[in-house]
Amino acid sequence: MARPPRQSVDLREVEVSPAPQFQGRGANFSQALQALVTSMNSTAVREAILEASDFPLPGDMPAFLLLNQLIYRTTARPTDVADAIGTGRSNVSKIVRRLEVAGLVGRMPDPQNGRQSMIGLTPAGREVAERIVAVSSGAYDLIFNDWTEDEFTQLEKLVVRLVASIDARLDHQIERTSGVRVGQLATRLEGEAEAPSSATPGGAWLHLEGSVARP
């Protein structure tokens, strides 16, 4: 038998307590990071990037997010990206099928398990991926247009170091979920520490995104 709906508490009848205040080491960092992640995960930002990249499946956010995962992973088992895009494993096959019909992804046997298949970008899918990355890179150019190259390089190194440190303490859960080899990024940046950087600030913030996918 279904439970009766619970009535909402009328706050006029109780003493309203303030939310816990952020204090101590990391308080400002925690709030800033929450603001960034929440903003980048917003529907408005996702839809803006989807439209600006001229995604071939207009409005299909789950397909957009799955294709974005393949930018980082190259190939992947469909079930491995389910958590990253916020859907169940049973729904991934439907999303993959829409991308296959559009000619954006293809399949190959899993070299570690011949009974399973892996998906990857087709030439048409890579063209779409390049447009997505270009949109992201253009946004970063705008964001960091008043930063010096040294400032950006320092920020990049510290952020990568932070993510790699967290990943190591979580038994590489970040790498498994995201497909990004953050440990390799950290090692590469350490090796480039003494070399002048000529790279344009760029990348794809889309990797922060998740979504509750529709069937």
Coordinates of N, CA and C in Angstrom, one line a residue:
M1 N 0.8 -1.2 0.0 CA 0.0 0.0 0.0 C 0.9 1.2 0.0
A2 N 0.6 2.2 -0.8 CA 1.4 3.4 -1.0 C 1.3 4.2 0.3
R3 N 2.4 4.8 0.7 CA 2.4 5.7 1.9 C 1.7 7.0 1.6
P4 N 1.0 7.5 2.5 CA 0.4 8.9 2.3 C 1.4 9.9 2.2
P5 N 1.2 10.9 1.4 CA 2.3 12.0 1.2 C 2.5 12.7 2.6
R6 N 3.7 13.0 2.9 CA 4.0 13.7 4.1 C 3.9 15.2 3.9
Q7 N 3.3 15.8 4.8 CA 3.1 17.2 4.7 C 4.4 18.0 4.9
S8 N 4.5 19.1 4.2 CA 5.7 19.9 4.4 C 5.7 20.6 5.7
V9 N 6.8 20.8 6.3 CA 6.9 21.5 7.6 C 6.8 23.0 7.3
D10 N 5.9 23.6 8.1 CA 5.7 25.1 8.0 C 6.7 25.8 8.8
L11 N 7.7 26.4 8.1 CA 8.8 27.1 8.8 C 8.4 28.2 9.7
R12 N 7.2 28.7 9.5 CA 6.7 29.8 10.4 C 6.5 29.3 11.8
E13 N 6.4 28.0 12.0 CA 6.1 27.4 13.3 C 7.3 26.9 14.0
V14 N 8.5 27.0 13.4 CA 9.7 26.5 14.0 C 10.8 27.5 14.0
E15 N 11.8 27.3 14.8 CA 12.9 28.2 14.7 C 13.9 27.7 13.6
V16 N 14.1 28.6 12.6 CA 14.9 28.2 11.5 C 16.4 28.3 11.9
S17 N 17.1 27.2 11.7 CA 18.5 27.2 12.0 C 19.3 27.5 10.7
P18 N 20.4 28.3 10.9 CA 21.2 28.6 9.7 C 22.0 27.4 9.3
A19 N 22.4 27.3 8.0 CA 23.2 26.2 7.5 C 24.6 26.3 8.2
P20 N 25.3 25.1 8.3 CA 26.6 25.2 8.9 C 27.5 26.1 8.1
Q21 N 28.3 26.9 8.8 CA 29.2 27.8 8.2 C 30.5 27.1 7.8
F22 N 31.1 27.5 6.6 CA 32.4 27.0 6.2 C 33.4 27.7 7.0
Q23 N 34.3 26.9 7.7 CA 35.3 27.5 8.5 C 36.6 26.7 8.3
G24 N 37.7 27.3 8.7 CA 39.0 26.5 8.7 C 39.6 26.4 7.4
R25 N 40.6 25.6 7.3 CA 41.4 25.4 6.1 C 40.5 24.8 5.0
G26 N 40.6 25.4 3.8 CA 39.9 24.9 2.7 C 38.5 25.4 2.5
A27 N 38.0 26.3 3.5 CA 36.6 26.8 3.4 C 36.3 27.6 2.1
N28 N 37.2 28.5 1.8 CA 37.0 29.3 0.6 C 37.1 28.4 -0.7
F29 N 38.1 27.5 -0.6 CA 38.3 26.6 -1.8 C 37.1 25.7 -2.0
S30 N 36.5 25.2 -0.9 CA 35.3 24.3 -1.0 C 34.2 25.1 -1.6
Q31 N 33.9 26.3 -1.2 CA 32.8 27.0 -1.7 C 33.0 27.4 -3.2
A32 N 34.3 27.8 -3.6 CA 34.5 28.1 -4.9 C 34.4 26.9 -5.9
L33 N 34.9 25.8 -5.4 CA 34.8 24.6 -6.2 C 33.4 24.1 -6.4
Q34 N 32.6 24.2 -5.3 CA 31.2 23.9 -5.4 C 30.5 24.8 -6.5
A35 N 30.8 26.1 -6.4 CA 30.2 27.0 -7.4 C 30.6 26.7 -8.8
L36 N 31.8 26.3 -9.0 CA 32.3 26.0 -10.4 C 31.6 24.7 -10.9
V37 N 31.7 23.7 -10.1 CA 31.1 22.4 -10.6 C 29.6 22.5 -10.8
T38 N 28.9 23.2 -9.9 CA 27.5 23.3 -10.1 C 27.2 24.1 -11.3
S39 N 27.9 25.2 -11.6 CA 27.7 26.0 -12.8 C 28.0 25.2 -14.1
M40 N 29.1 24.5 -14.1 CA 29.4 23.7 -15.3 C 28.5 22.5 -15.5
N41 N 27.9 22.1 -14.5 CA 26.9 21.0 -14.6 C 25.5 21.4 -14.9
S42 N 25.3 22.7 -15.0 CA 24.0 23.2 -15.2 C 23.4 22.9 -16.6
T43 N 22.1 22.8 -16.7 CA 21.5 22.5 -17.9 C 21.8 23.6 -19.0
A44 N 21.8 24.8 -18.5 CA 22.1 25.9 -19.4 C 23.4 25.8 -20.1
V45 N 24.5 25.5 -19.3 CA 25.8 25.4 -19.9 C 25.9 24.2 -20.8
R46 N 25.3 23.1 -20.4 CA 25.4 21.9 -21.3 C 24.7 22.2 -22.6
E47 N 23.5 22.7 -22.6 CA 22.8 23.0 -23.8 C 23.5 24.0 -24.7
A48 N 24.1 25.0 -24.1 CA 24.8 26.0 -24.9 C 26.0 25.4 -25.6
I49 N 26.7 24.5 -25.0 CA 27.9 23.8 -25.7 C 27.3 22.8 -26.7
L50 N 26.3 22.1 -26.4 CA 25.7 21.2 -27.4 C 25.3 22.0 -28.7
E51 N 24.6 23.1 -28.5 CA 24.2 23.9 -29.6 C 25.3 24.5 -30.4
A52 N 26.3 25.1 -29.6 CA 27.4 25.7 -30.3 C 28.3 24.8 -31.1
S53 N 28.3 23.5 -30.7 CA 29.1 22.5 -31.4 C 28.4 21.9 -32.6
D54 N 27.1 22.3 -32.8 CA 26.3 21.8 -33.9 C 26.2 20.3 -33.8
F55 N 25.8 19.8 -32.6 CA 25.7 18.4 -32.4 C 24.6 17.8 -33.3
P56 N 24.9 16.7 -34.0 CA 24.0 16.2 -35.0 C 22.7 15.6 -34.4
L57 N 22.6 15.4 -33.1 CA 21.3 14.9 -32.5 C 20.8 16.0 -31.6
P58 N 20.1 17.0 -32.2 CA 19.7 18.2 -31.4 C 18.9 17.8 -30.2
G59 N 19.3 18.4 -29.0 CA 18.5 18.1 -27.8 C 18.8 16.8 -27.1
D60 N 19.6 15.9 -27.7 CA 19.8 14.6 -27.1 C 21.0 14.7 -26.2
M61 N 20.8 15.2 -25.0 CA 21.9 15.4 -24.0 C 22.6 14.1 -23.6
P62 N 21.9 13.0 -23.4 CA 22.6 11.8 -23.0 C 23.6 11.3 -24.1
A63 N 23.1 11.4 -25.4 CA 24.0 11.1 -26.5 C 25.2 12.0 -26.6
F64 N 25.0 13.3 -26.3 CA 26.0 14.3 -26.3 C 27.1 14.0 -25.2
L65 N 26.6 13.6 -24.0 CA 27.5 13.3 -22.9 C 28.3 12.0 -23.2
L66 N 27.6 11.0 -23.8 CA 28.3 9.8 -24.0 C 29.4 10.0 -25.1
L67 N 29.1 10.7 -26.1 CA 30.1 11.0 -27.1 C 31.3 11.8 -26.5
N68 N 31.0 12.7 -25.6 CA 32.0 13.5 -24.9 C 33.0 12.6 -24.1
Q69 N 32.4 11.5 -23.5 CA 33.2 10.5 -22.8 C 34.2 9.9 -23.7
L70 N 33.8 9.6 -25.0 CA 34.8 9.0 -25.9 C 35.9 9.9 -26.3
I71 N 35.7 11.2 -26.2 CA 36.8 12.1 -26.4 C 38.0 11.8 -25.5
Y72 N 37.7 11.4 -24.3 CA 38.7 11.1 -23.3 C 39.2 9.6 -23.3
R73 N 38.2 8.7 -23.6 CA 38.5 7.3 -23.4 C 39.0 6.7 -24.7
T74 N 38.8 7.3 -25.8 CA 39.1 6.7 -27.2 C 38.1 5.6 -27.5
T75 N 38.2 4.4 -26.7 CA 37.2 3.4 -26.8 C 36.8 3.0 -25.4
A76 N 35.6 2.4 -25.3 CA 35.1 2.1 -24.0 C 34.0 1.0 -24.1
R77 N 33.8 0.2 -23.0 CA 32.7 -0.6 -23.0 C 31.5 0.3 -22.7
P78 N 30.3 0.1 -23.3 CA 29.2 0.9 -23.1 C 28.8 1.0 -21.6
T79 N 28.9 -0.1 -20.9 CA 28.5 -0.1 -19.5 C 29.5 0.7 -18.6
D80 N 30.7 0.9 -19.1 CA 31.7 1.6 -18.3 C 31.4 3.1 -18.2
V81 N 30.6 3.6 -19.2 CA 30.4 5.1 -19.2 C 29.0 5.4 -18.5
A82 N 28.3 4.4 -18.1 CA 27.0 4.6 -17.5 C 27.0 5.5 -16.3
D83 N 27.9 5.3 -15.4 CA 28.0 6.1 -14.2 C 28.5 7.5 -14.6
A84 N 29.3 7.6 -15.5 CA 29.9 9.0 -15.9 C 28.8 9.9 -16.4
I85 N 27.8 9.3 -17.1 CA 26.8 10.2 -17.7 C 25.5 10.1 -16.9
G86 N 25.5 9.4 -15.8 CA 24.4 9.4 -14.9 C 23.2 8.6 -15.3
T87 N 23.4 7.4 -15.9 CA 22.3 6.6 -16.3 C 22.5 5.2 -15.9
G88 N 21.5 4.3 -16.0 CA 21.7 2.9 -15.8 C 22.3 2.2 -16.9
R89 N 22.9 1.0 -16.7 CA 23.5 0.3 -17.7 C 22.6 -0.2 -18.8
S90 N 21.3 -0.5 -18.4 CA 20.4 -0.9 -19.4 C 20.0 0.2 -20.4
N91 N 20.2 1.4 -20.0 CA 19.8 2.6 -20.9 C 20.9 2.9 -21.8
V92 N 22.1 2.5 -21.5 CA 23.3 2.9 -22.3 C 23.1 2.4 -23.7
S93 N 22.7 1.2 -23.8 CA 22.6 0.5 -25.2 C 21.6 1.4 -26.1
K94 N 20.6 1.9 -25.5 CA 19.7 2.8 -26.3 C 20.4 4.0 -26.7
I95 N 21.2 4.6 -25.9 CA 21.9 5.8 -26.2 C 22.9 5.5 -27.3
V96 N 23.7 4.4 -27.1 CA 24.7 4.0 -28.1 C 24.0 3.8 -29.5
R97 N 22.8 3.2 -29.4 CA 22.2 2.9 -30.7 C 21.8 4.2 -31.4
R98 N 21.4 5.2 -30.7 CA 21.1 6.5 -31.4 C 22.4 7.1 -32.0
L99 N 23.5 6.9 -31.4 CA 24.7 7.4 -31.9 C 25.2 6.6 -33.1
E100 N 24.9 5.3 -33.0 CA 25.3 4.4 -34.2 C 24.5 4.8 -35.4
V101 N 23.2 4.9 -35.2 CA 22.3 5.3 -36.3 C 22.7 6.6 -37.0
A102 N 23.2 7.5 -36.1 CA 23.7 8.8 -36.6 C 25.1 8.7 -37.3
G103 N 25.7 7.5 -37.2 CA 27.0 7.3 -37.8 C 28.2 7.9 -37.0
L104 N 28.0 8.2 -35.7 CA 29.0 8.8 -34.8 C 29.8 7.9 -34.1
V105 N 29.3 6.7 -33.8 CA 30.1 5.7 -33.1 C 30.0 4.3 -33.8
G106 N 31.0 3.5 -33.6 CA 31.1 2.2 -34.1 C 31.5 1.2 -33.0
R107 N 31.5 -0.1 -33.4 CA 31.9 -1.1 -32.4 C 33.1 -1.9 -32.8
M108 N 33.7 -2.5 -31.8 CA 34.8 -3.4 -32.1 C 34.8 -4.5 -30.9
P109 N 35.4 -5.7 -31.1 CA 35.4 -6.7 -30.1 C 36.3 -6.1 -28.9
D110 N 35.9 -6.5 -27.7 CA 36.7 -6.1 -26.5 C 37.9 -7.1 -26.5
P111 N 39.1 -6.5 -26.6 CA 40.3 -7.4 -26.7 C 40.5 -8.2 -25.4
Q112 N 39.9 -7.8 -24.3 CA 40.0 -8.6 -23.0 C 38.9 -9.5 -22.8
N113 N 37.8 -9.4 -23.6 CA 36.7 -10.3 -23.4 C 35.9 -10.3 -24.8
G114 N 36.1 -11.4 -25.5 CA 35.6 -11.4 -26.9 C 34.1 -11.5 -26.9
R115 N 33.4 -11.8 -25.8 CA 32.0 -11.8 -25.7 C 31.4 -10.4 -25.6
Q116 N 32.2 -9.4 -25.3 CA 31.7 -8.1 -25.2 C 32.2 -7.2 -26.3
S117 N 31.6 -6.1 -26.5 CA 32.1 -5.1 -27.5 C 32.5 -3.8 -26.9
M118 N 33.3 -3.0 -27.6 CA 33.6 -1.7 -27.2 C 33.2 -0.7 -28.3
I119 N 32.9 0.5 -27.9 CA 32.5 1.5 -28.8 C 33.6 2.6 -28.9
G120 N 33.6 3.2 -30.1 CA 34.6 4.3 -30.3 C 34.0 5.2 -31.4
L121 N 34.7 6.4 -31.6 CA 34.2 7.4 -32.5 C 34.5 7.0 -33.9
T122 N 33.6 7.2 -34.8 CA 33.8 7.0 -36.3 C 34.5 8.3 -36.8
P123 N 34.9 8.4 -38.0 CA 35.5 9.6 -38.6 C 34.5 10.8 -38.4
A124 N 33.2 10.5 -38.6 CA 32.2 11.6 -38.4 C 32.1 12.0 -37.0
G125 N 32.2 11.0 -36.1 CA 32.2 11.3 -34.7 C 33.4 12.1 -34.2
R126 N 34.5 11.8 -34.8 CA 35.7 12.6 -34.5 C 35.6 14.1 -34.9
E127 N 34.9 14.3 -36.0 CA 34.7 15.7 -36.5 C 33.8 16.4 -35.5
V128 N 32.8 15.7 -35.0 CA 31.9 16.3 -34.0 C 32.7 16.6 -32.7
A129 N 33.5 15.6 -32.3 CA 34.4 15.8 -31.1 C 35.3 17.0 -31.2
E130 N 35.8 17.2 -32.4 CA 36.7 18.3 -32.6 C 36.0 19.7 -32.4
R131 N 34.7 19.7 -32.8 CA 33.9 20.9 -32.7 C 33.6 21.2 -31.2
I132 N 33.4 20.1 -30.5 CA 33.1 20.2 -29.0 C 34.3 20.8 -28.3
V133 N 35.5 20.2 -28.6 CA 36.8 20.7 -28.0 C 37.0 22.1 -28.4
A134 N 36.7 22.5 -29.7 CA 37.0 23.9 -30.1 C 36.1 24.8 -29.3
V135 N 34.9 24.5 -29.1 CA 34.0 25.3 -28.3 C 34.6 25.5 -26.9
S136 N 35.0 24.4 -26.3 CA 35.6 24.5 -24.9 C 36.8 25.4 -24.9
S137 N 37.7 25.1 -25.9 CA 38.9 25.9 -25.9 C 38.7 27.4 -26.1
G138 N 37.7 27.7 -27.0 CA 37.4 29.1 -27.2 C 36.9 29.8 -25.9
A139 N 36.1 29.0 -25.1 CA 35.6 29.5 -23.8 C 36.8 29.8 -22.9
Y140 N 37.8 28.9 -22.8 CA 38.9 29.1 -22.0 C 39.8 30.2 -22.4
D141 N 39.9 30.5 -23.7 CA 40.6 31.6 -24.2 C 39.9 32.9 -23.6
L142 N 38.6 32.9 -23.6 CA 37.9 34.1 -23.0 C 38.1 34.2 -21.5
I143 N 38.0 33.1 -20.8 CA 38.1 33.1 -19.4 C 39.5 33.6 -18.9
F144 N 40.5 33.1 -19.6 CA 41.9 33.4 -19.1 C 42.6 34.5 -20.0
N145 N 41.8 35.4 -20.6 CA 42.4 36.4 -21.5 C 43.2 37.4 -20.7
D146 N 42.9 37.6 -19.4 CA 43.6 38.6 -18.7 C 44.6 37.9 -17.7
W147 N 44.8 36.6 -17.9 CA 45.8 35.9 -17.0 C 47.1 35.8 -17.8
T148 N 48.3 35.9 -17.1 CA 49.5 35.7 -17.7 C 49.8 34.2 -18.0
E149 N 50.7 33.9 -18.9 CA 51.0 32.5 -19.1 C 51.5 31.8 -17.9
D150 N 52.3 32.5 -17.1 CA 52.8 31.9 -15.9 C 51.7 31.6 -14.9
E151 N 50.7 32.5 -14.8 CA 49.6 32.3 -13.9 C 48.8 31.1 -14.3
F152 N 48.5 31.0 -15.6 CA 47.7 29.9 -16.1 C 48.5 28.6 -15.9
T153 N 49.8 28.6 -16.2 CA 50.6 27.3 -16.0 C 50.6 26.9 -14.6
Q154 N 50.7 27.8 -13.6 CA 50.7 27.5 -12.2 C 49.4 26.9 -11.8
L155 N 48.3 27.5 -12.3 CA 47.0 27.0 -12.0 C 46.8 25.6 -12.5
E156 N 47.2 25.4 -13.7 CA 47.0 24.1 -14.4 C 47.7 23.0 -13.6
K157 N 49.0 23.3 -13.2 CA 49.8 22.3 -12.5 C 49.1 22.0 -11.1
L158 N 48.6 23.0 -10.4 CA 48.1 22.8 -9.1 C 46.8 22.0 -9.2
V159 N 45.9 22.3 -10.2 CA 44.7 21.6 -10.3 C 44.9 20.1 -10.7
V160 N 45.8 19.9 -11.6 CA 46.1 18.5 -12.0 C 46.7 17.8 -10.8
R161 N 47.6 18.4 -10.0 CA 48.2 17.8 -8.9 C 47.1 17.5 -7.8
L162 N 46.1 18.4 -7.7 CA 45.0 18.1 -6.7 C 44.2 16.9 -7.1
V163 N 43.8 16.9 -8.4 CA 43.0 15.8 -8.9 C 43.7 14.4 -8.8
A164 N 45.0 14.5 -9.1 CA 45.8 13.2 -9.1 C 46.0 12.8 -7.6
S165 N 46.1 13.7 -6.7 CA 46.3 13.4 -5.3 C 45.0 12.7 -4.7
I166 N 43.8 13.3 -5.1 CA 42.6 12.8 -4.7 C 42.4 11.4 -5.3
D167 N 42.7 11.3 -6.6 CA 42.5 10.0 -7.2 C 43.3 8.9 -6.6
A168 N 44.6 9.2 -6.2 CA 45.4 8.2 -5.6 C 44.8 7.7 -4.3
R169 N 44.2 8.7 -3.5 CA 43.7 8.3 -2.2 C 42.3 7.6 -2.3
L170 N 41.7 7.7 -3.5 CA 40.4 7.0 -3.7 C 40.6 5.7 -4.6
D171 N 41.8 5.2 -4.6 CA 42.0 3.9 -5.3 C 41.7 4.1 -6.8
H172 N 42.0 5.3 -7.3 CA 41.9 5.7 -8.7 C 40.4 5.6 -9.2
Q173 N 39.5 6.0 -8.3 CA 38.1 6.0 -8.7 C 37.8 7.1 -9.7
I174 N 38.6 8.2 -9.6 CA 38.4 9.3 -10.6 C 38.7 8.8 -12.0
E175 N 39.9 8.2 -12.1 CA 40.3 7.7 -13.4 C 39.3 6.7 -14.0
R176 N 38.8 5.8 -13.2 CA 37.8 4.8 -13.6 C 36.5 5.4 -14.1
T177 N 36.1 6.4 -13.3 CA 34.8 7.0 -13.7 C 34.9 8.0 -14.9
S178 N 36.0 8.7 -14.9 CA 36.1 9.8 -15.9 C 36.8 9.3 -17.2
G179 N 37.7 8.3 -17.1 CA 38.4 8.0 -18.3 C 39.7 8.8 -18.5
V180 N 39.9 9.8 -17.7 CA 41.1 10.7 -17.8 C 42.2 10.1 -16.9
R181 N 43.4 9.9 -17.5 CA 44.5 9.4 -16.8 C 45.2 10.6 -16.1
V182 N 44.7 10.9 -15.0 CA 45.2 12.1 -14.2 C 46.6 11.9 -13.7
G183 N 46.9 10.6 -13.4 CA 48.3 10.4 -13.0 C 49.3 10.7 -14.0
Q184 N 48.9 10.3 -15.3 CA 49.8 10.6 -16.4 C 49.9 12.1 -16.7
L185 N 48.8 12.8 -16.5 CA 48.8 14.2 -16.7 C 49.8 14.9 -15.7
A186 N 49.7 14.4 -14.4 CA 50.6 15.0 -13.4 C 52.0 14.7 -13.7
T187 N 52.3 13.5 -14.1 CA 53.7 13.1 -14.5 C 54.2 14.0 -15.6
R188 N 53.4 14.1 -16.6 CA 53.8 14.9 -17.8 C 54.1 16.4 -17.5
L189 N 53.2 16.9 -16.6 CA 53.4 18.3 -16.3 C 54.6 18.5 -15.4
E190 N 54.9 17.5 -14.6 CA 56.2 17.6 -13.8 C 57.4 17.6 -14.7
G191 N 57.3 16.8 -15.8 CA 58.4 16.7 -16.7 C 58.6 18.0 -17.5
E192 N 57.5 18.7 -17.7 CA 57.6 20.0 -18.4 C 57.8 21.2 -17.5
A193 N 58.1 20.9 -16.3 CA 58.2 22.0 -15.3 C 59.2 23.1 -15.7
E194 N 60.3 22.7 -16.3 CA 61.3 23.6 -16.6 C 61.2 24.1 -18.0
A195 N 60.3 23.6 -18.8 CA 60.2 24.0 -20.2 C 59.1 25.1 -20.3
P196 N 59.4 26.1 -21.2 CA 58.4 27.2 -21.4 C 57.2 26.6 -22.1
S197 N 56.0 27.1 -21.6 CA 54.8 26.6 -22.2 C 54.3 27.5 -23.4
S198 N 54.0 26.8 -24.5 CA 53.5 27.6 -25.6 C 52.0 27.2 -26.0
A199 N 51.4 26.4 -25.1 CA 50.1 25.9 -25.3 C 49.1 27.0 -25.0
T200 N 48.0 27.0 -25.8 CA 46.9 27.9 -25.5 C 46.0 27.3 -24.5
P201 N 45.7 28.1 -23.4 CA 44.8 27.5 -22.4 C 43.5 26.9 -23.1
G202 N 43.3 25.7 -22.8 CA 42.2 25.0 -23.5 C 41.8 23.7 -22.8
G203 N 41.0 23.0 -23.4 CA 40.5 21.7 -22.8 C 39.0 21.6 -22.9
A204 N 38.5 20.6 -22.2 CA 37.0 20.4 -22.3 C 36.5 20.3 -20.9
W205 N 35.8 21.3 -20.5 CA 35.2 21.3 -19.1 C 34.0 20.3 -19.1
L206 N 33.6 19.8 -20.3 CA 32.5 18.9 -20.3 C 32.7 17.6 -19.5
H207 N 33.9 17.3 -19.2 CA 34.2 16.1 -18.4 C 33.6 16.2 -17.0
L208 N 33.3 17.3 -16.5 CA 32.7 17.4 -15.2 C 31.2 17.0 -15.3
E209 N 30.6 16.9 -16.5 CA 29.2 16.8 -16.6 C 28.7 15.4 -16.3
G210 N 27.5 15.3 -15.8 CA 26.7 14.1 -15.8 C 25.3 14.4 -16.2
S211 N 24.5 13.4 -16.3 CA 23.1 13.7 -16.7 C 22.3 12.5 -16.4
V212 N 21.0 12.7 -16.0 CA 20.1 11.7 -15.9 C 19.5 11.4 -17.3
A213 N 19.9 10.4 -17.9 CA 19.6 10.1 -19.3 C 18.2 9.6 -19.5
R214 N 17.6 10.1 -20.6 CA 16.3 9.6 -20.9 C 16.4 8.3 -21.7
P215 N 15.4 7.4 -21.8 CA 15.4 6.2 -22.6 C 15.5 6.6 -24.1

